């Protein structure tokens, strides 16, 4: 519950993710190139559904849904890129 994965994409674009072969829900926190949260999605396991960023995004933080109260659209998440 206290671990996450940060997905980094090459540019800012509207993106979609699937949950195929994932057997537990994930919170997807989408951010633009300035690290501003643009959308937050609770993604449930599904073989067919796609979960969209809705707005151009360059990053997606995938974490446990219990952390949802920590994030709000418009927040800036600070992290360093190598």
Short mmCIF file of C-alpha atoms in Angstrom, two decimals:
data_model
loop_
_atom_site.label_atom_id
_atom_site.label_comp_id
_atom_site.label_asym_id
_atom_site.label_seq_id
_atom_site.Cartn_x
_atom_site.Cartn_y
_atom_site.Cartn_z
CA UNK A 1 0.00 0.00 0.00
CA UNK A 2 2.95 2.35 0.40
CA UNK A 3 4.55 1.71 -2.99
CA UNK A 4 3.83 3.22 -6.39
CA UNK A 5 5.15 3.22 -9.93
CA UNK A 6 5.73 6.35 -11.97
CA UNK A 7 5.20 5.92 -15.70
CA UNK A 8 7.09 8.49 -17.78
CA UNK A 9 6.11 9.16 -21.38
CA UNK A 10 8.13 11.06 -23.99
CA UNK A 11 5.66 13.89 -24.45
CA UNK A 12 2.39 15.44 -23.30
CA UNK A 13 -0.56 13.62 -24.92
CA UNK A 14 -3.96 12.18 -24.07
CA UNK A 15 -3.29 8.57 -23.08
CA UNK A 16 -5.23 5.43 -22.28
CA UNK A 17 -4.27 2.46 -20.13
CA UNK A 18 -5.81 -0.97 -19.76
CA UNK A 19 -5.88 -3.23 -16.70
CA UNK A 20 -5.57 -6.51 -18.56
CA UNK A 21 -3.83 -9.13 -16.37
CA UNK A 22 -3.98 -6.81 -13.35
CA UNK A 23 -6.02 -8.38 -10.57
CA UNK A 24 -6.42 -5.49 -8.12
CA UNK A 25 -7.61 -1.88 -8.41
CA UNK A 26 -5.12 0.94 -8.93
CA UNK A 27 -5.32 4.69 -8.54
CA UNK A 28 -4.02 6.42 -11.68
CA UNK A 29 -2.82 9.96 -11.02
CA UNK A 30 -2.24 11.66 -14.38
CA UNK A 31 0.12 14.67 -14.59
CA UNK A 32 1.16 17.02 -17.36
CA UNK A 33 4.74 18.00 -18.23
CA UNK A 34 4.76 20.53 -15.36
CA UNK A 35 3.85 17.77 -12.85
CA UNK A 36 0.36 19.24 -12.33
CA UNK A 37 -2.33 16.63 -11.66
CA UNK A 38 -4.81 16.73 -14.55
CA UNK A 39 -6.98 13.72 -13.73
CA UNK A 40 -7.37 10.99 -11.12
CA UNK A 41 -8.91 7.66 -12.04
CA UNK A 42 -9.79 4.60 -9.95
CA UNK A 43 -9.00 1.77 -12.35
CA UNK A 44 -10.67 -1.57 -11.68
CA UNK A 45 -9.41 -4.84 -13.16
CA UNK A 46 -10.92 -5.38 -16.59
CA UNK A 47 -10.05 -7.27 -19.73
CA UNK A 48 -11.70 -4.67 -21.96
CA UNK A 49 -11.96 -1.21 -20.33
CA UNK A 50 -9.55 1.60 -21.13
CA UNK A 51 -8.85 4.33 -18.57
CA UNK A 52 -8.02 7.71 -20.12
CA UNK A 53 -6.03 10.66 -18.89
CA UNK A 54 -8.74 12.91 -20.47
CA UNK A 55 -6.16 15.72 -20.82
CA UNK A 56 -2.62 15.76 -22.20
CA UNK A 57 -0.36 14.00 -19.71
CA UNK A 58 3.29 13.02 -19.59
CA UNK A 59 3.26 11.08 -16.31
CA UNK A 60 1.04 8.57 -14.58
CA UNK A 61 1.54 7.60 -10.95
CA UNK A 62 -0.06 4.22 -10.25
CA UNK A 63 -0.64 3.52 -6.57
CA UNK A 64 -2.96 1.88 -4.05
CA UNK A 65 -6.50 3.38 -4.02
CA UNK A 66 -6.25 4.01 -0.26
CA UNK A 67 -3.92 6.93 -1.10
CA UNK A 68 -6.61 8.80 -3.04
CA UNK A 69 -7.12 11.46 -0.36
CA UNK A 70 -3.50 12.58 -0.86
CA UNK A 71 -4.08 13.78 -4.43
CA UNK A 72 -6.28 16.49 -5.96
CA UNK A 73 -6.60 17.80 -9.51
CA UNK A 74 -4.44 20.93 -9.75
CA UNK A 75 -1.88 19.77 -7.16
CA UNK A 76 1.77 19.72 -8.18
CA UNK A 77 3.73 16.56 -7.44
CA UNK A 78 7.41 17.22 -7.00
CA UNK A 79 9.82 14.58 -8.23
CA UNK A 80 13.14 14.65 -9.99
CA UNK A 81 13.88 13.22 -13.38
CA UNK A 82 17.37 11.87 -14.05
#
